[in-house]
Tab-separated table of C-alpha atoms in Angstrom:
chain	number	residue	atom	x	y	z
A	1	UNK	CA	1.738	27.197	4.652
A	2	UNK	CA	-1.734	29.181	6.339
A	3	UNK	CA	-4.139	28.067	9.043
A	4	UNK	CA	-6.818	28.140	9.965
A	5	UNK	CA	-9.037	28.008	13.528
A	6	UNK	CA	-11.920	27.326	13.892
A	7	UNK	CA	-14.401	27.047	17.477
A	8	UNK	CA	-15.802	23.652	17.425
A	9	UNK	CA	-19.505	23.989	19.154
A	10	UNK	CA	-21.368	21.057	20.135
A	11	UNK	CA	-25.515	22.006	19.929
A	12	UNK	CA	-26.849	20.520	23.007
A	13	UNK	CA	-29.317	18.944	20.970
A	14	UNK	CA	-26.533	16.877	19.833
A	15	UNK	CA	-25.404	15.827	23.178
A	16	UNK	CA	-29.037	14.845	24.927
A	17	UNK	CA	-30.018	13.205	21.756
A	18	UNK	CA	-26.474	10.703	20.975
A	19	UNK	CA	-25.487	9.646	24.193
A	20	UNK	CA	-21.822	10.099	24.233
A	21	UNK	CA	-18.923	7.408	24.254
A	22	UNK	CA	-16.363	8.684	26.678
A	23	UNK	CA	-12.861	8.183	27.737
A	24	UNK	CA	-10.595	8.848	30.367
A	25	UNK	CA	-7.238	10.499	28.507
A	26	UNK	CA	-4.519	8.236	30.501
A	27	UNK	CA	-1.658	11.730	32.280
A	28	UNK	CA	1.332	8.703	31.879
A	29	UNK	CA	2.272	5.934	30.887
A	30	UNK	CA	0.982	2.857	32.688
A	31	UNK	CA	-1.851	4.300	34.351
A	32	UNK	CA	-5.256	3.973	33.965
A	33	UNK	CA	-5.186	-0.232	33.970
A	34	UNK	CA	-4.107	0.057	30.600
A	35	UNK	CA	-1.971	-2.044	27.461
A	36	UNK	CA	1.244	0.092	25.953
A	37	UNK	CA	2.934	-0.535	23.369
A	38	UNK	CA	5.865	1.514	21.917
A	39	UNK	CA	6.377	2.780	18.722
A	40	UNK	CA	9.444	1.905	16.549
A	41	UNK	CA	9.935	5.237	14.949
A	42	UNK	CA	8.229	4.979	11.760
A	43	UNK	CA	5.656	2.325	12.312
A	44	UNK	CA	3.855	3.035	8.937
A	45	UNK	CA	5.939	2.190	5.759
A	46	UNK	CA	4.790	0.162	1.688
A	47	UNK	CA	5.790	-2.924	0.399
A	48	UNK	CA	6.699	-2.309	-3.020
A	49	UNK	CA	5.960	-6.210	-5.681
A	50	UNK	CA	9.984	-6.851	-5.994
A	51	UNK	CA	9.881	-5.884	-10.277
A	52	UNK	CA	7.942	-3.213	-9.697
A	53	UNK	CA	10.672	-1.219	-7.461
A	54	UNK	CA	12.507	0.565	-9.938
A	55	UNK	CA	9.404	1.642	-11.991
A	56	UNK	CA	8.141	3.489	-8.459
A	57	UNK	CA	11.587	4.497	-7.881
A	58	UNK	CA	12.663	5.916	-11.065
A	59	UNK	CA	8.651	5.830	-12.762
A	60	UNK	CA	6.234	7.175	-10.495
A	61	UNK	CA	6.402	11.015	-9.387
A	62	UNK	CA	4.566	10.810	-6.854
A	63	UNK	CA	6.707	8.269	-4.643
A	64	UNK	CA	9.413	9.554	-3.316
A	65	UNK	CA	6.614	13.008	-2.117
A	66	UNK	CA	4.333	10.946	-0.317
A	67	UNK	CA	7.387	9.192	1.435
A	68	UNK	CA	8.829	12.459	1.321
A	69	UNK	CA	5.168	13.411	3.298
A	70	UNK	CA	5.145	10.943	5.889
A	71	UNK	CA	9.306	11.758	7.140
A	72	UNK	CA	8.008	15.343	7.054
A	73	UNK	CA	5.492	14.379	10.927
A	74	UNK	CA	8.579	12.211	12.231
A	75	UNK	CA	11.248	12.818	10.714
A	76	UNK	CA	12.276	9.212	10.217
A	77	UNK	CA	12.200	8.001	6.412
A	78	UNK	CA	9.177	5.669	6.478
A	79	UNK	CA	10.008	1.782	5.623
A	80	UNK	CA	9.936	0.134	2.900
A	81	UNK	CA	9.692	-3.584	2.472
A	82	UNK	CA	10.882	-5.432	-1.736
A	83	UNK	CA	9.172	-8.580	-2.678
A	84	UNK	CA	5.933	-10.031	-3.712
A	85	UNK	CA	5.601	-13.310	-5.630
A	86	UNK	CA	6.938	-12.471	-8.008
A	87	UNK	CA	11.129	-12.192	-5.840
A	88	UNK	CA	9.932	-16.236	-5.715
A	89	UNK	CA	9.942	-16.156	-9.927
A	90	UNK	CA	12.992	-13.624	-9.645
A	91	UNK	CA	16.501	-14.928	-10.288
A	92	UNK	CA	19.973	-13.128	-10.185
A	93	UNK	CA	21.601	-12.731	-13.591
A	94	UNK	CA	25.179	-10.423	-12.463
A	95	UNK	CA	25.290	-9.516	-16.578
A	96	UNK	CA	22.522	-8.098	-16.403
A	97	UNK	CA	23.568	-4.326	-17.113
A	98	UNK	CA	19.235	-3.601	-16.147
A	99	UNK	CA	17.192	-3.309	-12.994
A	100	UNK	CA	15.228	-6.224	-14.544
A	101	UNK	CA	14.519	-7.655	-16.939
A	102	UNK	CA	10.887	-9.849	-18.328
A	103	UNK	CA	8.484	-9.412	-20.819
A	104	UNK	CA	4.638	-9.902	-20.614
A	105	UNK	CA	2.172	-9.695	-22.738
A	106	UNK	CA	-0.376	-6.372	-20.959
A	107	UNK	CA	1.508	-3.620	-19.519
A	108	UNK	CA	-0.701	-4.517	-16.400
A	109	UNK	CA	0.248	-8.321	-15.752
A	110	UNK	CA	2.448	-9.325	-13.392
A	111	UNK	CA	5.704	-11.442	-14.879
A	112	UNK	CA	5.967	-15.262	-14.309
A	113	UNK	CA	9.656	-15.151	-14.983
A	114	UNK	CA	12.215	-12.308	-14.722
A	115	UNK	CA	16.091	-11.468	-14.216
A	116	UNK	CA	17.978	-9.154	-12.178
A	117	UNK	CA	21.827	-6.865	-11.746
A	118	UNK	CA	23.650	-5.616	-9.660
A	119	UNK	CA	21.691	-2.550	-10.038
A	120	UNK	CA	18.272	-3.333	-8.533
A	121	UNK	CA	20.629	-3.315	-5.253
A	122	UNK	CA	22.543	-0.484	-6.468
A	123	UNK	CA	18.823	1.512	-6.450
A	124	UNK	CA	17.241	0.175	-3.813
A	125	UNK	CA	19.862	1.648	-2.248
A	126	UNK	CA	19.567	5.073	-2.749
A	127	UNK	CA	16.347	4.932	-0.688
A	128	UNK	CA	17.032	7.543	2.368
A	129	UNK	CA	15.288	4.610	4.864
A	130	UNK	CA	15.398	0.812	5.680
A	131	UNK	CA	15.192	-1.054	3.754
A	132	UNK	CA	13.993	-5.133	3.698
A	133	UNK	CA	15.068	-7.218	0.730
A	134	UNK	CA	13.074	-10.262	-0.553
A	135	UNK	CA	14.943	-13.288	-2.153
A	136	UNK	CA	13.754	-16.169	-3.534
A	137	UNK	CA	13.535	-19.629	-2.012
A	138	UNK	CA	10.508	-21.297	-3.853
A	139	UNK	CA	13.320	-21.971	-6.413
A	140	UNK	CA	15.763	-23.785	-4.038
A	141	UNK	CA	18.876	-22.257	-5.823
A	142	UNK	CA	20.625	-21.447	-2.264
A	143	UNK	CA	23.941	-19.641	-4.512
A	144	UNK	CA	21.770	-17.810	-7.000
A	145	UNK	CA	20.039	-16.213	-3.183
A	146	UNK	CA	23.156	-16.232	-1.516
A	147	UNK	CA	25.432	-14.474	-4.632
A	148	UNK	CA	22.558	-11.816	-4.943
A	149	UNK	CA	22.443	-11.674	-0.733
A	150	UNK	CA	26.500	-11.001	-0.974
A	151	UNK	CA	25.460	-7.321	-3.564
A	152	UNK	CA	23.256	-6.699	-1.392
A	153	UNK	CA	24.790	-6.322	1.617
A	154	UNK	CA	27.853	-4.500	0.123
A	155	UNK	CA	25.640	-2.263	-1.891
A	156	UNK	CA	23.262	-1.597	0.571
A	157	UNK	CA	23.372	0.506	3.844
A	158	UNK	CA	20.684	0.495	4.748
A	159	UNK	CA	19.731	-2.252	4.641
A	160	UNK	CA	17.686	-3.846	7.477
A	161	UNK	CA	17.083	-7.549	6.493
A	162	UNK	CA	16.699	-10.076	4.150
A	163	UNK	CA	13.370	-12.154	3.512
A	164	UNK	CA	14.504	-15.758	2.542
A	165	UNK	CA	10.885	-16.667	0.035
A	166	UNK	CA	6.812	-14.984	0.003
A	167	UNK	CA	4.368	-16.727	1.447
A	168	UNK	CA	5.420	-20.621	1.350
A	169	UNK	CA	2.459	-21.404	1.958
A	170	UNK	CA	0.785	-21.610	-1.838
A	171	UNK	CA	3.980	-23.597	-3.272
A	172	UNK	CA	3.090	-26.648	-4.022
A	173	UNK	CA	0.019	-24.607	-5.357
A	174	UNK	CA	2.303	-22.842	-7.733
A	175	UNK	CA	4.558	-26.076	-8.373
A	176	UNK	CA	7.647	-24.447	-7.138
A	177	UNK	CA	10.515	-26.294	-7.716
A	178	UNK	CA	11.323	-25.805	-3.305
A	179	UNK	CA	7.601	-27.831	-2.053
A	180	UNK	CA	8.229	-30.365	-5.305
A	181	UNK	CA	7.841	-33.665	-2.147
A	182	UNK	CA	6.325	-33.174	0.517
A	183	UNK	CA	5.731	-29.502	1.620
A	184	UNK	CA	4.085	-28.496	4.627
A	185	UNK	CA	4.677	-26.159	7.425
A	186	UNK	CA	7.245	-28.053	9.282
A	187	UNK	CA	8.776	-28.988	6.566
A	188	UNK	CA	9.052	-25.117	5.918
A	189	UNK	CA	10.305	-24.417	9.538
A	190	UNK	CA	13.250	-26.519	8.740
A	191	UNK	CA	13.226	-25.348	5.456
A	192	UNK	CA	13.660	-21.339	7.256
A	193	UNK	CA	16.348	-22.505	9.608
A	194	UNK	CA	18.771	-24.593	7.321
A	195	UNK	CA	18.633	-21.405	4.626
A	196	UNK	CA	19.830	-18.652	7.883
A	197	UNK	CA	22.124	-20.415	8.586
A	198	UNK	CA	23.474	-21.340	4.486
A	199	UNK	CA	23.012	-17.249	4.036
A	200	UNK	CA	23.296	-15.864	6.930
A	201	UNK	CA	26.977	-17.639	7.353
A	202	UNK	CA	27.488	-16.376	3.407
A	203	UNK	CA	27.086	-12.748	4.569
A	204	UNK	CA	28.923	-12.815	7.496
A	205	UNK	CA	26.363	-11.423	9.187
A	206	UNK	CA	23.854	-12.114	11.969
A	207	UNK	CA	20.252	-11.067	13.345
A	208	UNK	CA	20.257	-9.535	9.375
A	209	UNK	CA	16.522	-12.933	8.595
A	210	UNK	CA	12.861	-11.648	8.296
A	211	UNK	CA	11.387	-14.336	8.809
A	212	UNK	CA	8.823	-16.467	8.533
A	213	UNK	CA	6.819	-14.054	5.779
A	214	UNK	CA	3.576	-16.715	5.701
A	215	UNK	CA	0.121	-15.475	4.516
A	216	UNK	CA	-2.188	-17.965	6.346
A	217	UNK	CA	-3.102	-17.136	9.357
A	218	UNK	CA	-1.486	-18.961	12.201
A	219	UNK	CA	-1.116	-20.557	14.668
A	220	UNK	CA	-0.368	-23.204	11.359
A	221	UNK	CA	1.558	-21.020	9.710
A	222	UNK	CA	3.549	-19.035	12.252
A	223	UNK	CA	5.749	-17.599	14.386
A	224	UNK	CA	4.956	-19.833	17.012
A	225	UNK	CA	5.905	-22.902	15.348
A	226	UNK	CA	8.993	-21.784	13.774
A	227	UNK	CA	10.456	-20.935	17.107
A	228	UNK	CA	9.718	-23.729	18.120
A	229	UNK	CA	12.315	-24.987	15.909
A	230	UNK	CA	15.426	-23.202	15.906
A	231	UNK	CA	18.194	-23.514	17.995
A	232	UNK	CA	21.410	-21.470	18.781
A	233	UNK	CA	22.471	-21.839	15.761
A	234	UNK	CA	19.722	-20.659	13.737
A	235	UNK	CA	18.145	-17.515	16.246
A	236	UNK	CA	21.193	-15.754	15.922
A	237	UNK	CA	20.653	-14.963	12.325
A	238	UNK	CA	16.943	-14.133	12.411
A	239	UNK	CA	16.886	-10.389	13.251
A	240	UNK	CA	12.944	-10.495	13.298
A	241	UNK	CA	8.981	-11.953	12.269
A	242	UNK	CA	6.630	-11.463	9.712
A	243	UNK	CA	3.721	-12.216	8.646
A	244	UNK	CA	1.077	-10.701	5.615
A	245	UNK	CA	-2.709	-10.374	6.099
A	246	UNK	CA	-5.716	-9.032	4.039
A	247	UNK	CA	-8.716	-9.395	5.808
A	248	UNK	CA	-11.174	-8.824	2.396
A	249	UNK	CA	-14.186	-8.200	3.154
A	250	UNK	CA	-17.022	-5.665	1.775
A	251	UNK	CA	-16.519	-2.187	2.941
A	252	UNK	CA	-18.853	-2.119	5.653
A	253	UNK	CA	-16.914	-5.038	7.389
A	254	UNK	CA	-13.355	-3.976	6.471
A	255	UNK	CA	-13.586	-0.919	8.406
A	256	UNK	CA	-16.239	-1.409	10.915
A	257	UNK	CA	-13.631	-0.685	14.457
A	258	UNK	CA	-14.525	-3.894	16.220
A	259	UNK	CA	-14.329	-6.515	12.721
A	260	UNK	CA	-10.285	-5.070	12.789
A	261	UNK	CA	-9.761	-5.267	16.595
A	262	UNK	CA	-10.811	-8.775	15.756
A	263	UNK	CA	-8.953	-9.038	12.893
A	264	UNK	CA	-5.872	-8.271	14.475
A	265	UNK	CA	-5.763	-9.934	17.840
A	266	UNK	CA	-5.256	-13.193	15.420
A	267	UNK	CA	-2.279	-12.976	16.234
A	268	UNK	CA	-1.839	-11.597	19.656
A	269	UNK	CA	-0.075	-15.500	20.002
A	270	UNK	CA	2.228	-15.716	17.480
A	271	UNK	CA	3.175	-11.770	18.603
A	272	UNK	CA	3.530	-12.854	21.953
A	273	UNK	CA	5.806	-15.485	20.836
A	274	UNK	CA	8.471	-13.115	19.678
A	275	UNK	CA	8.342	-10.485	21.903
A	276	UNK	CA	9.579	-13.333	24.316
A	277	UNK	CA	12.751	-14.671	22.637
A	278	UNK	CA	13.572	-10.196	22.713
A	279	UNK	CA	12.538	-10.169	18.258
A	280	UNK	CA	10.165	-7.708	16.375
A	281	UNK	CA	7.303	-8.529	14.801
A	282	UNK	CA	6.035	-6.967	11.597
A	283	UNK	CA	3.117	-7.161	9.408
A	284	UNK	CA	6.096	-7.583	6.210
A	285	UNK	CA	2.840	-7.910	3.339
A	286	UNK	CA	-0.916	-5.887	4.195
A	287	UNK	CA	-3.271	-4.391	2.390
A	288	UNK	CA	-7.562	-4.446	2.006
A	289	UNK	CA	-7.768	-7.288	-0.108
A	290	UNK	CA	-5.499	-10.300	-1.315
A	291	UNK	CA	-5.046	-9.634	-5.662
A	292	UNK	CA	-4.837	-6.310	-5.554
A	293	UNK	CA	-6.916	-5.255	-4.476
A	294	UNK	CA	-11.539	-4.909	-5.015
A	295	UNK	CA	-11.985	-2.293	-7.055
A	296	UNK	CA	-15.575	-2.209	-5.057
A	297	UNK	CA	-14.157	-1.460	-1.961
A	298	UNK	CA	-10.048	-0.989	-2.201
A	299	UNK	CA	-10.219	2.292	-3.419
A	300	UNK	CA	-12.554	3.835	-1.009
A	301	UNK	CA	-12.356	6.084	1.851
A	302	UNK	CA	-12.880	3.713	4.025
A	303	UNK	CA	-10.761	1.385	3.453
A	304	UNK	CA	-8.668	3.981	4.671
A	305	UNK	CA	-10.550	4.822	7.543
A	306	UNK	CA	-9.548	0.609	8.220
A	307	UNK	CA	-5.619	1.684	6.986
A	308	UNK	CA	-5.743	3.896	9.612
A	309	UNK	CA	-7.609	1.971	11.828
A	310	UNK	CA	-5.965	-1.271	11.317
A	311	UNK	CA	-2.387	0.527	11.527
A	312	UNK	CA	-2.974	1.901	15.204
A	313	UNK	CA	-5.138	-1.361	16.504
A	314	UNK	CA	-1.603	-3.074	15.385
A	315	UNK	CA	1.063	-0.800	16.752
A	316	UNK	CA	-1.170	-0.716	20.304
A	317	UNK	CA	-1.009	-5.189	19.827
A	318	UNK	CA	2.776	-4.893	19.482
A	319	UNK	CA	3.156	-5.334	16.269
A	320	UNK	CA	6.577	-3.343	16.041
A	321	UNK	CA	6.219	-1.774	11.422
A	322	UNK	CA	3.345	-2.321	8.853
A	323	UNK	CA	3.818	-2.351	5.215
A	324	UNK	CA	1.858	-2.326	3.156
A	325	UNK	CA	1.641	-3.296	-0.605
A	326	UNK	CA	2.289	-1.687	-4.056
A	327	UNK	CA	1.030	-3.509	-6.605
A	328	UNK	CA	1.833	-3.249	-10.754
A	329	UNK	CA	1.782	-0.011	-11.464
A	330	UNK	CA	-1.081	1.087	-13.248
A	331	UNK	CA	-3.694	-1.849	-12.280
A	332	UNK	CA	-3.241	-1.530	-7.790
A	333	UNK	CA	-6.877	-1.476	-6.591
A	334	UNK	CA	-5.448	-1.024	-3.025
A	335	UNK	CA	-2.078	1.183	-4.099
A	336	UNK	CA	-1.684	4.777	-1.846
A	337	UNK	CA	-0.504	5.913	-5.385
A	338	UNK	CA	0.462	5.559	-8.897
A	339	UNK	CA	1.371	7.360	-12.258
A	340	UNK	CA	-1.550	9.643	-12.405
A	341	UNK	CA	-3.993	9.656	-8.983
A	342	UNK	CA	-3.575	9.448	-5.527
A	343	UNK	CA	-5.443	6.524	-3.536
A	344	UNK	CA	-8.046	7.186	-0.518
A	345	UNK	CA	-6.287	4.749	1.733
A	346	UNK	CA	-2.734	7.086	1.242
A	347	UNK	CA	-4.688	8.982	4.218
A	348	UNK	CA	-5.826	6.497	6.654
A	349	UNK	CA	-1.485	5.432	6.662
A	350	UNK	CA	-1.334	9.524	7.032
A	351	UNK	CA	-3.328	9.880	9.746
A	352	UNK	CA	-1.952	6.849	11.502
A	353	UNK	CA	1.219	8.244	11.504
A	354	UNK	CA	0.773	11.562	12.439
A	355	UNK	CA	-1.566	10.020	15.304
A	356	UNK	CA	2.506	8.189	16.439
A	357	UNK	CA	4.513	10.378	14.741
A	358	UNK	CA	7.290	11.884	17.363
A	359	UNK	CA	5.433	9.492	20.434
A	360	UNK	CA	7.009	6.871	22.535
A	361	UNK	CA	3.760	4.518	23.341
A	362	UNK	CA	0.359	3.530	22.178
A	363	UNK	CA	-2.201	3.543	23.969
A	364	UNK	CA	-5.865	1.739	23.371
A	365	UNK	CA	-8.662	3.527	25.294
A	366	UNK	CA	-11.532	1.431	23.851
A	367	UNK	CA	-12.119	-2.280	24.520
A	368	UNK	CA	-12.619	-3.177	20.238
A	369	UNK	CA	-15.727	-4.364	20.789
A	370	UNK	CA	-18.004	-1.373	18.912
A	371	UNK	CA	-18.047	1.235	16.159
A	372	UNK	CA	-16.378	3.577	18.533
A	373	UNK	CA	-11.924	3.979	18.460
A	374	UNK	CA	-9.371	6.239	20.305
A	375	UNK	CA	-6.269	6.109	20.732
A	376	UNK	CA	-3.540	7.671	22.423
A	377	UNK	CA	0.427	8.099	21.969
A	378	UNK	CA	2.757	9.409	24.339
A	379	UNK	CA	5.778	11.190	24.376
A	380	UNK	CA	9.059	10.602	25.577
A	381	UNK	CA	8.404	11.745	29.050
A	382	UNK	CA	5.470	9.715	29.252
A	383	UNK	CA	2.740	12.706	28.632
A	384	UNK	CA	-0.021	12.107	26.921
A	385	UNK	CA	0.472	13.544	22.681
A	386	UNK	CA	-2.655	13.636	20.986
A	387	UNK	CA	-6.052	11.230	20.946
A	388	UNK	CA	-8.270	10.064	18.158
A	389	UNK	CA	-11.016	9.250	17.542
A	390	UNK	CA	-13.197	7.471	15.222
A	391	UNK	CA	-16.560	6.666	14.116
A	392	UNK	CA	-16.761	3.131	12.016
A	393	UNK	CA	-20.429	3.719	11.702
A	394	UNK	CA	-20.946	3.125	8.080
A	395	UNK	CA	-22.432	5.898	5.686
A	396	UNK	CA	-22.946	6.367	1.910
A	397	UNK	CA	-25.961	8.683	1.830
A	398	UNK	CA	-28.721	9.909	3.284
A	399	UNK	CA	-28.966	11.612	6.859
A	400	UNK	CA	-25.377	11.201	8.526
A	401	UNK	CA	-25.666	10.402	12.351
A	402	UNK	CA	-23.430	12.052	14.993
A	403	UNK	CA	-21.052	10.721	17.792
A	404	UNK	CA	-20.845	13.093	20.371
A	405	UNK	CA	-16.545	11.446	21.585
A	406	UNK	CA	-16.015	12.910	25.795
A	407	UNK	CA	-12.411	13.128	26.852
A	408	UNK	CA	-11.990	13.479	30.643
A	409	UNK	CA	-8.302	14.209	32.431
A	410	UNK	CA	-7.629	16.520	30.210
A	411	UNK	CA	-5.380	19.262	31.305
A	412	UNK	CA	-5.424	21.518	29.011
A	413	UNK	CA	-7.555	24.938	29.126
A	414	UNK	CA	-8.441	24.362	25.242
A	415	UNK	CA	-7.387	21.547	22.674
A	416	UNK	CA	-6.897	21.728	18.831
A	417	UNK	CA	-8.350	19.177	16.886
A	418	UNK	CA	-8.002	18.162	12.366
A	419	UNK	CA	-10.650	15.998	11.172
A	420	UNK	CA	-10.262	13.280	8.716
A	421	UNK	CA	-13.384	13.502	5.757
A	422	UNK	CA	-15.127	12.699	2.990
A	423	UNK	CA	-18.393	12.062	1.241
A	424	UNK	CA	-18.772	9.255	1.741
A	425	UNK	CA	-16.895	5.408	3.437
A	426	UNK	CA	-17.337	4.742	-0.897
A	427	UNK	CA	-15.591	8.086	-1.974
A	428	UNK	CA	-12.672	7.988	-4.277
A	429	UNK	CA	-10.478	10.054	-4.677
A	430	UNK	CA	-8.582	8.469	-8.223
A	431	UNK	CA	-12.216	9.576	-9.557
A	432	UNK	CA	-12.332	12.634	-7.953
A	433	UNK	CA	-13.927	13.090	-4.686
A	434	UNK	CA	-11.723	15.171	-1.883
A	435	UNK	CA	-11.018	14.057	0.641
A	436	UNK	CA	-9.127	16.138	3.275
A	437	UNK	CA	-7.624	16.006	6.457
A	438	UNK	CA	-7.812	19.183	8.646
A	439	UNK	CA	-8.489	20.912	5.570
A	440	UNK	CA	-5.637	19.596	3.569
A	441	UNK	CA	-5.744	17.309	0.406
A	442	UNK	CA	-2.438	15.262	-1.819
A	443	UNK	CA	-2.285	16.465	-5.350
A	444	UNK	CA	-2.609	13.593	-8.441
A	445	UNK	CA	0.318	13.354	-9.674
A	446	UNK	CA	2.870	14.759	-7.368
A	447	UNK	CA	1.344	14.322	-3.983
A	448	UNK	CA	1.694	16.904	-2.986
A	449	UNK	CA	0.204	18.589	0.472
A	450	UNK	CA	-2.142	21.290	-0.836
A	451	UNK	CA	-5.437	23.173	0.567
A	452	UNK	CA	-5.791	25.340	3.561
A	453	UNK	CA	-5.576	23.440	6.671
A	454	UNK	CA	-7.778	24.117	9.471
A	455	UNK	CA	-7.923	23.765	13.282
A	456	UNK	CA	-11.151	22.801	14.975
A	457	UNK	CA	-10.449	24.455	18.619
A	458	UNK	CA	-12.697	22.631	21.847
A	459	UNK	CA	-12.601	24.344	25.131
A	460	UNK	CA	-11.564	22.017	28.513
A	461	UNK	CA	-14.482	22.437	31.533
A	462	UNK	CA	-13.622	20.532	34.669
A	463	UNK	CA	-11.058	18.661	32.485
A	464	UNK	CA	-13.016	17.732	29.603
A	465	UNK	CA	-14.146	18.100	26.205
A	466	UNK	CA	-16.300	16.447	24.017
A	467	UNK	CA	-16.764	16.721	19.675
A	468	UNK	CA	-18.967	15.585	17.558
A	469	UNK	CA	-17.459	12.878	15.099
A	470	UNK	CA	-19.626	11.786	12.201
A	471	UNK	CA	-20.144	8.088	10.795
A	472	UNK	CA	-17.422	7.373	8.872
A	473	UNK	CA	-15.187	10.089	9.845
A	474	UNK	CA	-12.096	10.523	12.223
A	475	UNK	CA	-10.633	13.369	14.226
A	476	UNK	CA	-6.918	14.001	15.368
A	477	UNK	CA	-7.051	15.860	18.631
A	478	UNK	CA	-3.649	17.427	19.664
A	479	UNK	CA	-2.789	17.753	23.512
A	480	UNK	CA	0.148	19.470	23.276
């Protein structure tokens, strides 16, 4: 792969006209009065809508290459969750030889009912990374769920956890059988505890359940309330806790850094409750706008920058993994890739992964209350590895502003950087707009990375270095 290195020079006029934001890079993890979070080897993953999983793995060429691109960065295959609304419409059928069986009026529709067979789990077992498998609780047919869980345990050596039910707060509206009587957050907690015990004991495994899986914000629907109802028997089956999140809003609101930091802070108390009992907390299903995304928001470069910033703010907040939901193939505005086109948000996930790849810890260098963000990752020895700079000023057309970022505490004589950029916040790779990271892009259909990798190099003076980041851009700075 060809590489180009260019010297980066900030004009004196640019520095004089716009005051630089300055961030001190800690020399070691645990210093500088900052909060640090440990990193999972592969914090950024995907969630595949239950009925679509066989299509993504057998009929969408880009899927494995897109995931392998992240593996190339981290050395670890990204985590995958299989679940969503259709997991609670699905019943296990041991007699079917098909992955899934359903009928829809249009290919773009999601089925209202479906069955799946043993081959569904056998296919999931072929994925090289860890998998969370979502199964049905809403139909209140626990023996059917146990039958599926037993096959999953037998077939899937990559099984990380089993999820019992998706977004139970909506089951009254969906007229699900389990919610036919009184159904609220209190009843759901009792139901989760009972099902965890019954399913866990039936498959002979503890530390196997991904509990929670709500979408409404905590604390009404949250891990803290569920944890308070556990006893030793039910708690032993829980591996970790999950919540869903779809912030929504306009492109500008979505990509604004202070908005993202505020959105993630909603989960702080819930995360703390899980950590207090030595359990992980994950965002088990998330993306920009619920219901497959919004056409004017979710496929844009602004949403890509949100994906990047959100992933990093979440991991900094001790959220172990983030599973970005991929919906119906061919009818999905927020999807990272499809059969024919790449989605802009994939670039944001890739850059977030690039910052954290091979790192042991992450911190935020900013307070999360402006448009300007800085994150630092640290290697196994505790030394700073990379810094991500983000200018979330909104740009669509006209004169594009530029913000100087000054980093202090830099020990190298020079540092290099790769820029994530596009023509505007509304740019869409699926409509032919160019998005690049370090001069490179991902090809439609194949997800192969192409183009000449380009680094910008800046000279360090007195332990300081300044980079210019345009509105609606990000820059990844390599310190080693």
